[in-house]
Structures are given as C-alpha cells and as structure tokens.
RNA sequence: GGGCCCAUAGCUCAGUUGGUCAGAGCACCCGGCUCAUAACCGGAGUGUCCCAGGUUCAAGUCCUGGUGGGCCUACCA
C-alpha cells in the first residue's frame, strides 16, 4: 500500500494563529485528504511547540505555571483547525511525555556515540537582556540593550557535532534533487553549506532558562528549543532512539512531505537533517518551503493582520472558499498577496461563473426539459470524445500537480475541463436540441455536463470538502467519499436519477461583506508597516520584544535629568558606506559645528528627505563607532527596531533648545 | 559589505536542457448565444521579453557588466 506522511511545523504556542499558520496547515490537509482519498496509508501531523523563553515570560506575567499557560494557549490552534476543516491524524505538543522521552533518549544516544561534547563559552552576559555580548558590543562596559551591567560569564553548554554530518548532507542533497523544494531554495541551503558547518549549541543552563526538556544526565541543562521542536516529526510516530521503535514508525518514516515557511528552511534542512543522520535516520523525501503572504499589498503586521484574521475569513467567506483561494491564488513556494478584492474576483470568476454556473445551467435544463431526471448517454460524437480526452488530461494533471504540492496548477488543470464544459454547452446548443425534439441527444449532452461536475466534485473533495459534498448532492450522489480512481470517465451517473431543485452552490459575491469592509477601513488608518510575522515555529533566540517592553523600573526625576535632550536640525545626510540600515547624519545642535550622528533609520528614510528636518537628539550619549563611523549622539524615534517615525517638535526652534 | 532569488502584455504570471517563444488567466473593447448565478462562447489586440555588451547559424532562454526589486546575514546608541 502506498503510504503518505505529511507534517506542518509545530507552531509556537505563544503566537496567535494567523493566516500564515492557516496556509501551511490547509496545504498539508489538502495533501493528506488527497492521499487518504486514494487509499494511501496516510498520516497528517501538526502540533505546537511549547517550550522556550517567551512562554516562560508570558506565564510569569499571568502568574501561572508555564504548563497551565500552554494548556490554555493550545486551544486557539485546535479551534481554528476545526473551523478550517483541518483533519489531522495527530496533534503533538512538545510538553507531552511521549515527546520528552524521545528527546531525552536522543540526547543520550548522541552522547554515547560521541556526537555531543561540553564546551565552555565565555562572554559578557547581560542578565537584563538575557544574552551574551561580545566585547565590542558593549557600551561603556554595559549592556547595549539595557544599559545594565554585564558579567563575565563562563558558561558550559552541550554541543552537537553537526560539523560531522555536513558533507553527508551535501551529498544527500545532490543525490536527491527533489529533497529541497522549490528548487531555488536548494541553492540557499547549498550556499549555507559551502561555509564550514559549525557545531550546534543544544543546551541552555536551566538557571537561565528553565522551561525546556531537562538533560537526562544533568538537570541543570534544558534542551535548546530547536533541537526539541524538530524531533516532533519523529517522536510523534514512535521513534525510539535507544530502544525499539513504536509499531508504526517503520510505516511512517521517512515522511513524504514537511511543509514549512521559507523562514525556517535552514533549521529544517540543515539542523534537522544532520540530527537525523546522527540518529541513524534518513530525512523526509521532500521539504517544501512556501512563501509569505502580504495583505492588501502590505507586509503582514498586527494592524493589517486583523483584516485577514482567519476567523473573520471563515465567518464571512466560509472555510472552503478560503481554502480554495489561498491555494489557487499563488504558486506554492512563491510569496503572494492576499487581497479581499482578489478573493472576490477569484471566487466569482472561478467558483460562481465557471463551476457553479456550469452546474446550474446543466441542472436547470435537465429540470426543465428532462423532467429533472439524468438523461442517458447517447453514442459519443467526435466532440464528446474530445471532451472525454480533456477530462482524462484534466484528472491526470490534477493528480500529478497536487502530488507535487503545486496546488494552483492542479486546480488550473481541473478548470480547463470546467471551461470546456461551458464551451461544450455553447457548441452543442441544448436549447436548440430541445426545440427540435432531439431528446436523446439532449439527454446525452446535459449528462456529460453533469459528469464534469461530478469530476469536479470528486477532485475538489480535498480542497473544499463541504462544497464538494454540496456539488455531489446536486447530482444526487450520496457516495462519500467519491472515489478519485477512474473518476475521469464521463459515464458514472445513473440515467433516470432524479435531481434536486437546482440551487447555486457558489453564490456570486456582489460586494465585500460589511465586516470585511469595516476591517479594511480600520486598517486604512495610517500606521506604517512593522515587520512580518514568522508563520511558523519558534525563533532561535527569542529576541527582546520591542513593542511591549517589560515594564521598566521606575526612575526618579534625577535619573531623567542625566539625559540631555536637545532639538537639532539635520544639515546633511548620507548613507553609511558599509551598512544598509544606517545613515550618517550631520546635525546642527547650536554648537560650533554640527554633530555627526549615525542612526539606524535607512530602512524608512531617504537621506535627501531628511535635510532640514528638525529632530530631538540625546546629546550627552557617549560617542561610539558604528561600523567604523563615529556617532556622537542619538536621534529619538518612535518604534522599536523598525523605526516608525522620527521624534520632532511642533514648531521651528533654534537648534540646541533644551527638551524636557 | 557578504550570500541567494527575481525583472515577459494594464494586472498576475507560464515560458524545463538556446531553434513556431512571444503565451495564459484576469481586466477592458467588439461580436455571438439565451439554458444559466448581469453568468457563458468567440474575436481583437497591445509587449524595445529591464538596460548595455558578448557567445552562437540561432538567445526571454547562456556569459559579463549595469539598473531596479525581494529574501538571508552583519551594522540599528
């Protein structure tokens, strides 16, 4: 029996599920449903990643245990998958004993075979920022992020000898050209491998970050989140690094497809593959990195993300239409834009006009002229044979493309048949056949149109499970599921079967739903676009959240008084010669000559537009060299790492005016 | 600065290994049909295939350089 095992990344439980998560999961669900439909021994795994710094912090803020926190946070994912009609076979959580046991056993195995070693890392550690800094990072000997003192820490950690397996991975990729998809991504990974592959630090001292899987031989360490998370793909199906594998492991692994976002390609392709090699396993057959969605032409952000809140989309369009749209609109692997206008046009053109209307016109004519009963097929004409040929090609193309995760091509292939159906009606002119009393031919023609709908209903089951059933119901087909095997043959319907009263399965959308319009109007409000979210898995090192900083300690007025803020006027601005995000500014502060200030605002401002701009400057900051250029102060700007706007003063003031 | 990818009709994009490769869908216009969800069918188009060189009998298709855009990475005082 053919077998098929597909996975999504396990999503970071602290994030709210969004369109990116939904996209990957819908794609995996469609693949799983398709293989299930074809009788393959199918397994679809999704889940959540529950360890790491951010979970710990969030739980701390809520005053509950991390476990209680993740227990609550997992529900939104399960809810959304239910609403999107996602039928997974297993949902893994990394806090489950079955997973922890595998991670720990894997650690032991690697240690025993000499793939782990301890090493001492020395560096300046900032407790406030919870990270290491190099000597040159430090400002005035203090943490550059928080200004807090740093300590020279010698920290022991465990390292995985990833470097041992780099060459093998390179060979594997060369020998399996379809391993990394799309092909362009393969180059990225090979480029990454061209550099010397280092070893991977896979532990964190529990004293510093306790929310993780403890090392089996030393509980003062917990497992690095990636090492933990990646193993879910094998732990969930019964891998046992040291003992006997679970009964299902052999029939599941290696998986056929890992679907993931392009941002986590390296971790999967490099970290995970080498881990598998070390554990004596082979990687999955295909690792497919898909693109990111922009929304209404903008990078996804909290603001714009609201207009594609998956629950809103399901409420207003229905799960099936959302599923269809995201898979049809862009090639899997490319970035794409989700616009409501695009969705409206796409669904009207494809679903209402082409497919829905084909059914409606055929069933209406059957109702009107054949008493609502499916007509018998007549002897095929050349046109009929041609139609059959098209059906054969459409079904074959659909299957081929779908199995390659080329959803848009698969659907396009089916739609060639649907369009041919509309054309067939036009050339055969059933209304003329009716007028002329050619009932036998009329029955044959209309039935072939209904057969096309049957083919569509069959192939669309994985993509639009509910709508496919509705299509089938319009044909009085009760079989569930409709078997895909042999479905291309346009002779399945039983003559004489009574059809229900025709009803549009895909109503035309005349305008965007009111709630969508409201959401769009709200999002129009001019908020510049912050950075894109990662649609999947955890970030390697949890960065400090800039938008909602942990409540800082209260300071007195005297502390504030240490900061000298002055108005200034930018008199010259140019790009930093060797740093993309930096601008080198000359700012007039009322001193004998302008100050040179380097600012990380190049992503948002053109140098020429800044000249003459009034700004507020931290004037008594210690000078520092930024990528070789001295900076004597700092511009105030709103936003975190993504600058949203410069701080200025409402009216023109002489440079050097005190600000407080 | 280093690495990778991309640039083809108004829009979104197809164009494997160089030789009907100048295409599809959408939008628009014209015509047809009337069964149908103001749907369907046909037709017309429009393109310096980013720019400049080069290789070749032949180049969107290969090479070099440039321009513009995206992603990864370092710099964000």
Short mmCIF file of C-alpha atoms (C1' of nucleotides) in Angstrom, two decimals, chain A residues 137 139 144 187-188 299 353-354 356-357 360-361 365 368-369 422-423 426 431 435 506 508 579-582 598 600 621 624 626-627 633-634 641, chain B residues 1-6 12-15 24-27 31-43 70-77:
data_model
loop_
_atom_site.label_atom_id
_atom_site.label_comp_id
_atom_site.label_asym_id
_atom_site.label_seq_id
_atom_site.Cartn_x
_atom_site.Cartn_y
_atom_site.Cartn_z
CA UNK A 137 29.09 45.23 21.51
CA UNK A 139 28.74 50.41 25.50
CA UNK A 144 24.00 47.88 24.84
CA UNK A 187 20.67 26.85 -3.68
CA UNK A 188 20.23 28.77 -0.48
CA UNK A 299 3.66 43.22 4.86
CA UNK A 353 -19.19 31.86 -13.01
CA UNK A 354 -17.27 28.87 -14.27
CA UNK A 356 -21.19 26.94 -10.12
CA UNK A 357 -22.89 28.23 -13.20
CA UNK A 360 -26.68 25.40 -12.52
CA UNK A 361 -27.29 25.69 -16.23
CA UNK A 365 -32.06 22.42 -18.33
CA UNK A 368 -36.93 21.94 -17.34
CA UNK A 369 -36.65 19.64 -20.32
CA UNK A 422 -19.19 25.65 -20.70
CA UNK A 423 -17.91 25.70 -24.23
CA UNK A 426 -22.36 26.54 -26.30
CA UNK A 431 -31.87 24.65 -26.21
CA UNK A 435 -36.70 22.88 -29.61
CA UNK A 506 -21.27 29.15 -5.11
CA UNK A 508 -21.73 35.37 -6.57
CA UNK A 579 25.82 49.27 6.41
CA UNK A 580 22.47 49.06 4.72
CA UNK A 581 20.38 50.24 7.58
CA UNK A 582 22.47 53.13 8.80
CA UNK A 598 24.78 57.57 12.96
CA UNK A 600 19.57 53.12 12.05
CA UNK A 621 25.49 59.98 24.92
CA UNK A 624 30.68 55.18 19.76
CA UNK A 626 29.21 52.15 14.35
CA UNK A 627 30.63 50.03 11.64
CA UNK A 633 24.54 61.12 20.00
CA UNK A 634 21.29 59.53 19.09
CA UNK A 641 13.93 48.07 15.61
"C1'" G B 1 29.61 44.64 2.95
"C1'" G B 2 28.80 39.00 2.01
"C1'" G B 3 25.18 35.26 0.02
"C1'" C B 4 20.66 33.88 -2.81
"C1'" C B 5 16.49 34.96 -5.99
"C1'" C B 6 13.77 37.88 -9.41
"C1'" U B 12 -0.99 38.34 -12.01
"C1'" C B 13 2.16 35.36 -14.11
"C1'" A B 14 3.69 30.49 -17.91
"C1'" G B 15 7.74 30.06 -20.87
"C1'" A B 24 -2.31 32.03 -20.42
"C1'" G B 25 -5.77 33.96 -16.93
"C1'" C B 26 -7.96 38.47 -15.20
"C1'" A B 27 -9.46 43.47 -16.63
"C1'" G B 31 -19.39 40.27 -31.70
"C1'" G B 32 -22.46 35.77 -30.69
"C1'" C B 33 -25.88 32.88 -27.73
"C1'" U B 34 -30.05 32.75 -24.40
"C1'" C B 35 -30.05 27.18 -20.79
"C1'" A B 36 -27.80 29.84 -16.54
"C1'" U B 37 -25.60 32.83 -10.59
"C1'" A B 38 -25.97 40.54 -15.22
"C1'" A B 39 -23.36 34.24 -15.99
"C1'" C B 40 -21.38 31.54 -20.99
"C1'" C B 41 -18.82 31.31 -26.05
"C1'" G B 42 -15.84 33.71 -29.92
"C1'" G B 43 -12.66 37.66 -31.62
"C1'" G B 70 12.79 40.84 -2.79
"C1'" C B 71 14.97 37.49 0.85
"C1'" C B 72 19.01 35.81 4.27
"C1'" U B 73 23.18 38.00 7.09
"C1'" A B 74 26.20 41.90 9.85
"C1'" C B 75 25.77 47.09 11.49
"C1'" C B 76 20.23 49.82 14.48
"C1'" A B 77 23.45 54.01 20.69
#
